[in-house]
GROMACS .gro file of C-alpha atoms in nm:
model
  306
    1UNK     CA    1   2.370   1.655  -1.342
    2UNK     CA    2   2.152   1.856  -1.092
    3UNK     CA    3   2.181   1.836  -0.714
    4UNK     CA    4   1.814   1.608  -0.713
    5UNK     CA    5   1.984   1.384  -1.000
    6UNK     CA    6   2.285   1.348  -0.860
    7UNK     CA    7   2.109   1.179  -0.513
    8UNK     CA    8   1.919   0.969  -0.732
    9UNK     CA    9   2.148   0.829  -0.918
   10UNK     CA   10   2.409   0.805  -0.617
   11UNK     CA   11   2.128   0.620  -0.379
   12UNK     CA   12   2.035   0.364  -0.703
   13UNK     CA   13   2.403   0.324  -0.736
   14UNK     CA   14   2.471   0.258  -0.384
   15UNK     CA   15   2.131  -0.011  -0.339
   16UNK     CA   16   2.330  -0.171  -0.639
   17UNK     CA   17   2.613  -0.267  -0.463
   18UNK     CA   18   2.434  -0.432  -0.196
   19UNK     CA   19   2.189  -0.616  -0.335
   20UNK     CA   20   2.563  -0.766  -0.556
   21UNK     CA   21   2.656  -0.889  -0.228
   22UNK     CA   22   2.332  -0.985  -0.108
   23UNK     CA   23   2.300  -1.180  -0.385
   24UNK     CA   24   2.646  -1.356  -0.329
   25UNK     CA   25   2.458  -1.496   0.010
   26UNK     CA   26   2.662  -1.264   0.268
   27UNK     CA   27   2.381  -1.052   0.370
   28UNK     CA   28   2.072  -1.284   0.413
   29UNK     CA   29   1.881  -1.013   0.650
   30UNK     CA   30   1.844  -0.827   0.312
   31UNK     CA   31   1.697  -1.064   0.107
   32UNK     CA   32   1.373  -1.132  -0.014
   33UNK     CA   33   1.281  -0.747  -0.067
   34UNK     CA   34   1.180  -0.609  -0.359
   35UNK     CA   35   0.995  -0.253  -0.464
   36UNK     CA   36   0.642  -0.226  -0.586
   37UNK     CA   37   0.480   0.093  -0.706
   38UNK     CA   38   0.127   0.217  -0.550
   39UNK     CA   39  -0.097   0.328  -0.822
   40UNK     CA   40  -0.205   0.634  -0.587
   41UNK     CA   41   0.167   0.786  -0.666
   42UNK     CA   42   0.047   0.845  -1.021
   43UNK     CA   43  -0.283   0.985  -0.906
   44UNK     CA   44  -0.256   1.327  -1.122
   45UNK     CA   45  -0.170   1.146  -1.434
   46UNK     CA   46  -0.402   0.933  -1.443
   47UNK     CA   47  -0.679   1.262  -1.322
   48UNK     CA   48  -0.547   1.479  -1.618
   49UNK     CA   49  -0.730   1.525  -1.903
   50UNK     CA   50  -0.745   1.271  -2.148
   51UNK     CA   51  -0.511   1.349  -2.457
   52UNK     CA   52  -0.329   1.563  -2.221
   53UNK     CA   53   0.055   1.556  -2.241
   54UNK     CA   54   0.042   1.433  -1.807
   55UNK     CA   55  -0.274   1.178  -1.937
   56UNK     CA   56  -0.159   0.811  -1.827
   57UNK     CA   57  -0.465   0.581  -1.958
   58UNK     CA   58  -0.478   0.320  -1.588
   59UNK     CA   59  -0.434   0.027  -1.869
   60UNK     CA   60  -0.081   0.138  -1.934
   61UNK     CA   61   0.027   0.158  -1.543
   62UNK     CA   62   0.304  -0.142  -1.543
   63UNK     CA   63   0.416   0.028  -1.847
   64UNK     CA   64   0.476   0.301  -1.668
   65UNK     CA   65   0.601   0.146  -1.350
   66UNK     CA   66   0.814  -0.071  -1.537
   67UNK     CA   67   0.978   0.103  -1.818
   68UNK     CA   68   1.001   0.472  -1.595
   69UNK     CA   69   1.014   0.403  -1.265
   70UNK     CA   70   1.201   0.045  -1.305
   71UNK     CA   71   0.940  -0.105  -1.075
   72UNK     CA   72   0.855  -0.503  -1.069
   73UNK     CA   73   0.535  -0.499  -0.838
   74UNK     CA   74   0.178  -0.335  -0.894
   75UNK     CA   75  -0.051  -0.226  -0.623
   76UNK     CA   76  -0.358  -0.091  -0.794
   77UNK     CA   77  -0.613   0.135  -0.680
   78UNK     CA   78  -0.972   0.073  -0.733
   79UNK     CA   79  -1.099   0.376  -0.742
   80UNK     CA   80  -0.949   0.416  -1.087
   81UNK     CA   81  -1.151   0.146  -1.264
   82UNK     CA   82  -1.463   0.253  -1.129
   83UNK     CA   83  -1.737   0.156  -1.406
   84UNK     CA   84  -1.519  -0.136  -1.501
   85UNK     CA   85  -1.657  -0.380  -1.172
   86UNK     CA   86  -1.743  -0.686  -1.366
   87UNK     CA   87  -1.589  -0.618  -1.686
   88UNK     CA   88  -1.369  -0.924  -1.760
   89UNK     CA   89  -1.253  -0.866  -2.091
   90UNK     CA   90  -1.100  -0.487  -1.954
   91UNK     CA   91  -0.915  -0.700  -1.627
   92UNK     CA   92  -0.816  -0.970  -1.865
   93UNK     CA   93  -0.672  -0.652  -2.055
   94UNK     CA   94  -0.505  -0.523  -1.776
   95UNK     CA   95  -0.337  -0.858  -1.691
   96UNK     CA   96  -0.214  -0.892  -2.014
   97UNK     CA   97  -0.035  -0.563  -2.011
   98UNK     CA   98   0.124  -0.664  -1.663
   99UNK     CA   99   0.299  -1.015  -1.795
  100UNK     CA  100   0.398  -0.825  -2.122
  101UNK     CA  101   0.596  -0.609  -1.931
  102UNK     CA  102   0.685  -0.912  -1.689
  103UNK     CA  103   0.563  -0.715  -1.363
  104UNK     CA  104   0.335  -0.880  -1.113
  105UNK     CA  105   0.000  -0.772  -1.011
  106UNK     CA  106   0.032  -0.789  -0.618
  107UNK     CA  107  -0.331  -0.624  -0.447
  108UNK     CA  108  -0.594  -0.383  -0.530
  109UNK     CA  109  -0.619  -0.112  -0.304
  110UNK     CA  110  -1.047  -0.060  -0.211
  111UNK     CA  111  -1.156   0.231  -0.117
  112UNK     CA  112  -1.522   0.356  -0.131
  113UNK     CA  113  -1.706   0.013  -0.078
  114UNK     CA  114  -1.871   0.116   0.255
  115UNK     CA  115  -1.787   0.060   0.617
  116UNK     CA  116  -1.631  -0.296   0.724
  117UNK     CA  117  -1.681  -0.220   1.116
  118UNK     CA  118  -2.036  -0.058   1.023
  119UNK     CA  119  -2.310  -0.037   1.382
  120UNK     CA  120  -2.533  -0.243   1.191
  121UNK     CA  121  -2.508  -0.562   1.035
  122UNK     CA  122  -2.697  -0.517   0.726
  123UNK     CA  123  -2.447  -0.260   0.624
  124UNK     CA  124  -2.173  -0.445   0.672
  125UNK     CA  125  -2.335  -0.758   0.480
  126UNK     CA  126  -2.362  -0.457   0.188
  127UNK     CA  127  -1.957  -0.400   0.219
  128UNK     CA  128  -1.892  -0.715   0.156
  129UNK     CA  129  -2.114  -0.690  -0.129
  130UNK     CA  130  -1.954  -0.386  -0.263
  131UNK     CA  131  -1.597  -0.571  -0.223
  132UNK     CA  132  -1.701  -0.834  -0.445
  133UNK     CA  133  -1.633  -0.710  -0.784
  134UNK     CA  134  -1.319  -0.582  -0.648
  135UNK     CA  135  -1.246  -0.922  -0.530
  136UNK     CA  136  -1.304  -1.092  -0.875
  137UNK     CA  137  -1.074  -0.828  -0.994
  138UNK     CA  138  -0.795  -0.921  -0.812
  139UNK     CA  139  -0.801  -1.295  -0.864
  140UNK     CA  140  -0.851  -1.231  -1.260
  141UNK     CA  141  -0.535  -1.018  -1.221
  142UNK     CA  142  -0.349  -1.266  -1.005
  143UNK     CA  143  -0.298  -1.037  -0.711
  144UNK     CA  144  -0.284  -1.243  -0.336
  145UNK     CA  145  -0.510  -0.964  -0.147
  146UNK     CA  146  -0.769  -0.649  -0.130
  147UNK     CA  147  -0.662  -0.408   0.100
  148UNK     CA  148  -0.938  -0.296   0.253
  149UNK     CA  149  -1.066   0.002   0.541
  150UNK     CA  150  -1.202  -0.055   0.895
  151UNK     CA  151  -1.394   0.258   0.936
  152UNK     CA  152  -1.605   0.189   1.221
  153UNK     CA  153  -1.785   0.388   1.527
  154UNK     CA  154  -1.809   0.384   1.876
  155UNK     CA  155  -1.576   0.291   2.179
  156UNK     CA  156  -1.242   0.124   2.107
  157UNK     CA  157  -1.384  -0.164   2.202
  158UNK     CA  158  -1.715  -0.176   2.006
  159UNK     CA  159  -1.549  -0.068   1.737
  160UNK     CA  160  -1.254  -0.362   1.766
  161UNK     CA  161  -1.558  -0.572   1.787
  162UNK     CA  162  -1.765  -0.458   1.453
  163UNK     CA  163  -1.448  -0.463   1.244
  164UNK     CA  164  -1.363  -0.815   1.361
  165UNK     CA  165  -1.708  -0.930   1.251
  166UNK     CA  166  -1.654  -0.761   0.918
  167UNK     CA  167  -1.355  -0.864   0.867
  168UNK     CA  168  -1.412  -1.237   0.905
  169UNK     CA  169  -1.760  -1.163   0.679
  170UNK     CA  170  -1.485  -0.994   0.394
  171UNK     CA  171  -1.266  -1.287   0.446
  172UNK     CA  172  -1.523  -1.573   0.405
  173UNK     CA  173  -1.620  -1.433   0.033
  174UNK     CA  174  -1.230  -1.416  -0.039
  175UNK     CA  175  -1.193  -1.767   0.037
  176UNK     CA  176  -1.301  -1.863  -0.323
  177UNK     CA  177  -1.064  -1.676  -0.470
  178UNK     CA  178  -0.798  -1.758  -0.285
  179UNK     CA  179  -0.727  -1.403  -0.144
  180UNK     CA  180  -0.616  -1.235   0.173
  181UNK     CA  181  -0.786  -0.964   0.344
  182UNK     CA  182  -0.551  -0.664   0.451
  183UNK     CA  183  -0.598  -0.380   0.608
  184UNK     CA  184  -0.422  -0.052   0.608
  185UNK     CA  185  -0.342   0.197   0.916
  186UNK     CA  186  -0.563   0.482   0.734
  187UNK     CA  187  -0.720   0.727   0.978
  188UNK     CA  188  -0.902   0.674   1.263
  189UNK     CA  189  -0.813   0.408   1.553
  190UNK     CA  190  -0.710   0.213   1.212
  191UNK     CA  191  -0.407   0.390   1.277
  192UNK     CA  192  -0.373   0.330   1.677
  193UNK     CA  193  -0.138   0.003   1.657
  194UNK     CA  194  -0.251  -0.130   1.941
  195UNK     CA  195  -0.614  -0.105   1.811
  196UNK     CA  196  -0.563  -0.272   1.483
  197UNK     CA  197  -0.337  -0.580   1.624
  198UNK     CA  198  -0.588  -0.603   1.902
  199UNK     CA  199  -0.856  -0.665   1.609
  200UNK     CA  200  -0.627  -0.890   1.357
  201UNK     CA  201  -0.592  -1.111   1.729
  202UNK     CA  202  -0.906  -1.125   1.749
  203UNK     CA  203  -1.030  -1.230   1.362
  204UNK     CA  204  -0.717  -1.469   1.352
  205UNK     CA  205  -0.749  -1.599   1.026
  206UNK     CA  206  -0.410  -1.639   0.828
  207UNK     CA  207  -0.601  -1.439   0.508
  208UNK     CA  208  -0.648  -1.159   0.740
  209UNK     CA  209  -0.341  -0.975   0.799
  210UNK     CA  210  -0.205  -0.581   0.774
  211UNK     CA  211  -0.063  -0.309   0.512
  212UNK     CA  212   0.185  -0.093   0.758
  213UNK     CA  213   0.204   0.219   0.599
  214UNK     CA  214   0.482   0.454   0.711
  215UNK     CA  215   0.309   0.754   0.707
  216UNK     CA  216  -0.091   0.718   0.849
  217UNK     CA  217  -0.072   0.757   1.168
  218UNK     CA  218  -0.345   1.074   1.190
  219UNK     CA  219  -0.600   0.961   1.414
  220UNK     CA  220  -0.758   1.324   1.454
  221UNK     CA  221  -0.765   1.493   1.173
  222UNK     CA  222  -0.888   1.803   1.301
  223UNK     CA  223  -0.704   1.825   1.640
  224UNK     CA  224  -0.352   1.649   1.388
  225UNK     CA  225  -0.285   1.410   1.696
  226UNK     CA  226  -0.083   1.145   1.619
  227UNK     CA  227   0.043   0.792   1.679
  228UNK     CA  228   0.393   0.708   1.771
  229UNK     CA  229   0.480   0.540   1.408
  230UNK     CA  230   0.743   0.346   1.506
  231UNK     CA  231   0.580   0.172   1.754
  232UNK     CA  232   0.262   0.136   1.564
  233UNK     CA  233   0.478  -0.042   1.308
  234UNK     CA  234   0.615  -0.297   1.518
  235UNK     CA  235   0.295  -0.330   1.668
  236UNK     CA  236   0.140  -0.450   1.270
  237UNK     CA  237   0.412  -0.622   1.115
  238UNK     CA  238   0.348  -0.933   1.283
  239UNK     CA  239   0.017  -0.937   1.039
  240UNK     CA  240   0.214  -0.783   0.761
  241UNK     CA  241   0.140  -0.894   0.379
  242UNK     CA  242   0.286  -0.565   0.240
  243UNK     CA  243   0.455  -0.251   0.340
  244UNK     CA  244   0.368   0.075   0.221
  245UNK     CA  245   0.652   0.353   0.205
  246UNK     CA  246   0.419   0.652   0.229
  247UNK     CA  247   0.656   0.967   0.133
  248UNK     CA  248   0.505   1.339   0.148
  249UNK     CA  249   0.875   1.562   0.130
  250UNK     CA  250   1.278   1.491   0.100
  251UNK     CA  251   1.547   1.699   0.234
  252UNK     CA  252   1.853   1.777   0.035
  253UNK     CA  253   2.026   1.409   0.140
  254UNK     CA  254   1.744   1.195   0.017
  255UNK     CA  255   1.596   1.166   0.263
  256UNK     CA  256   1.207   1.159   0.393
  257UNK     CA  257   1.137   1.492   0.619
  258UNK     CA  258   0.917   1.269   0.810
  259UNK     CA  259   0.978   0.922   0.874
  260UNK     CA  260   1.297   0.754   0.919
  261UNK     CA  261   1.338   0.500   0.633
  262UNK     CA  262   1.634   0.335   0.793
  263UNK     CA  263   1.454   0.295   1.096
  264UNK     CA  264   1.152   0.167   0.973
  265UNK     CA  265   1.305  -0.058   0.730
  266UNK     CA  266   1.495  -0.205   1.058
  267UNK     CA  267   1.179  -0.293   1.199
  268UNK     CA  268   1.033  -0.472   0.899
  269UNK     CA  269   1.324  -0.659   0.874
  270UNK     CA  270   1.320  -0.733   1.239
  271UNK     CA  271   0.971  -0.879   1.227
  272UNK     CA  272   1.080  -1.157   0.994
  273UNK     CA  273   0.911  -1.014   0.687
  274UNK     CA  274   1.033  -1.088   0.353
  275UNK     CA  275   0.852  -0.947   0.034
  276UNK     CA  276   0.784  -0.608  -0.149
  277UNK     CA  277   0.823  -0.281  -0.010
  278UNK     CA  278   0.563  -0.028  -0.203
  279UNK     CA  279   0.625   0.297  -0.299
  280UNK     CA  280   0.394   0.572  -0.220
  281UNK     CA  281   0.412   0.948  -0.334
  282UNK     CA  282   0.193   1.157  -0.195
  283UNK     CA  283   0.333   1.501  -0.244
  284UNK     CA  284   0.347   1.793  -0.452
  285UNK     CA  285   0.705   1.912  -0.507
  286UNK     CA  286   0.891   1.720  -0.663
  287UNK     CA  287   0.677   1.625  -0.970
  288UNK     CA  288   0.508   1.255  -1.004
  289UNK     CA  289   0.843   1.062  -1.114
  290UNK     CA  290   1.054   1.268  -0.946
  291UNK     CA  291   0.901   1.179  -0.581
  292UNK     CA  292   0.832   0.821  -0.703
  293UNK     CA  293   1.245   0.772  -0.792
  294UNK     CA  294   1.353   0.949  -0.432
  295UNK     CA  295   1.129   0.690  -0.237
  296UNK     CA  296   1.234   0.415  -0.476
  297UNK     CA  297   1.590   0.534  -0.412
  298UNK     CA  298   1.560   0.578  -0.035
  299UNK     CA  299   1.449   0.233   0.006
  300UNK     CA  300   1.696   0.103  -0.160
  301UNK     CA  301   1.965   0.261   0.046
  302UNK     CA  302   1.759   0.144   0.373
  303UNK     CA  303   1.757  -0.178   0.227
  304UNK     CA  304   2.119  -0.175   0.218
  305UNK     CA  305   2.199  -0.035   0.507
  306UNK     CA  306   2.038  -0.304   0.742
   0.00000   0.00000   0.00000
């Protein structure tokens, strides 16, 4: 067994153990979590080539997350059904796949739809539009959200302002589906805490809520200034309706160069939430799996831990 292996299998053995004694009711702070695989980890499988050895056809990812990765919980990403918007028989295909292989379909990640927190209101009437489809998706699927981007312009104020208004716009043509509205930290003041609890305070609608994602907390690209992730964390799980375990590079202990799992994973605890943790993988080296099993792995042991 190689060194990488060897953590694997040592961190899945050791998240075995506790969740044994979680599940004999002595550690209640641990319960309730479970792992759920973002469809962005498999990115260049499903970008290869199709007949490609690396090709993964997007129908056959719970397959994949279940039967590779071990993973109950899907969090798709729109971007790779584009074309599909509409087509029910291809979703109704899709869900089918999911309860054969007895995962569940949790959110569809939208990107691309246009600007929620757009200057003018006709564009963000358009957004809302655009979400639609997506939003048909996900109920057909039997997801509970969209998470969706609050790119906006201006002040921190205006901009708080035009991304309530969209926000509220998004979540009145969820309400038929019976969907929540999340949004993720993702660039911008999206990822100043204080900016995107100030707006979900604002729109205060229980189907409008957050996706904390350990890792996006870039809000200049260009100049790489940053937000303090821990506190932007605990500033968003009180709106929390998923958590995203973004993961970019491990160190030889399993652990993520970046962020501090066991200290995040305190936090979400903290705040009272209960529910699936999602994997992320957003880097190169290790391969696809590999990354996917090392974050799967390192929240488990930060699972255990608390």
């Amino acid at each position: 067994m190689n060194r990488k292996s060897f953590i694997i299998a040592s961190a899945a053995a050791a998240a075995g153990s506790a969740l044994s004694t979680q599940a004999a009711g002595r550690t209640p702070k641990k319960s309730g979590f479970k792992i759920s695989l973002a469809q962005w980890s498999i990115r260049a499988f499903h970008r290869a080539k199709p007949g490609a050895d690396n090709y993964l056809d997007p129908l056959d990812f719970a397959k994949y997350a279940k039967n590779i990765c071990g993973i109950g919980g899907l969090e798709y990403v729109n971007s790779f059904y584009f074309g599909k918007e509409g087509d029910d028989a291809y979703f109704a295909e899709l869900k089918k796949r999911a309860d054969g292989e007895g995962v569940k379909s949790l959110l569809i990640m939208c990107d691309r739809c246009g600007q929620v927190g757009a200057s003018q209101e006709e564009v963000r009437i358009e957004t809302v539009e655009k979400h639609k489809p997506w939003l048909a998706a996900a109920a057909q699927l039997g997801c509970h959200s969209i998470r969706v981007n609050a790119q906006s312009a201006g002040s921190f104020e205006e901009q708080q302002k035009l991304a309530v208004d969209g926000l509220t716009k998004l979540a009145e043509a969820a309400k038929p589906y019976g969907l929540n509205v999340i949004v993720e930290n993702h660039g911008g003041l999206s990822s100043n805490g204080e900016w995107l609890s100030g707006v979900m305070k604002m729109v205060d609608l229980p189907t409008v809520g957050t996706l904390p994602d350990f890792g996006n907390f870039t809000l200049n690209r260009k100049t790489g200034e940053q937000y303090d992730r821990y506190k932007g964390i605990q500033e968003l799980m009180p709106f929390a309706k998923g958590v995203s375990a973004k993961s970019h590079a491990f160190d030889a202990e399993g652990n993520e160069t970046k962020s501090d799992y066991f200290r995040i994973m305190k936090i979400v605890a903290d705040s009272g939430y209960r529910g699936y943790v999602g994997v992320e993988w957003e880097g190169g080296k290790p391969g696809t799996t590999e990354g996917i099993m090392l974050t799967k792995a390192l929240i488990e042991r930060a699972i255990a831990a608390l």
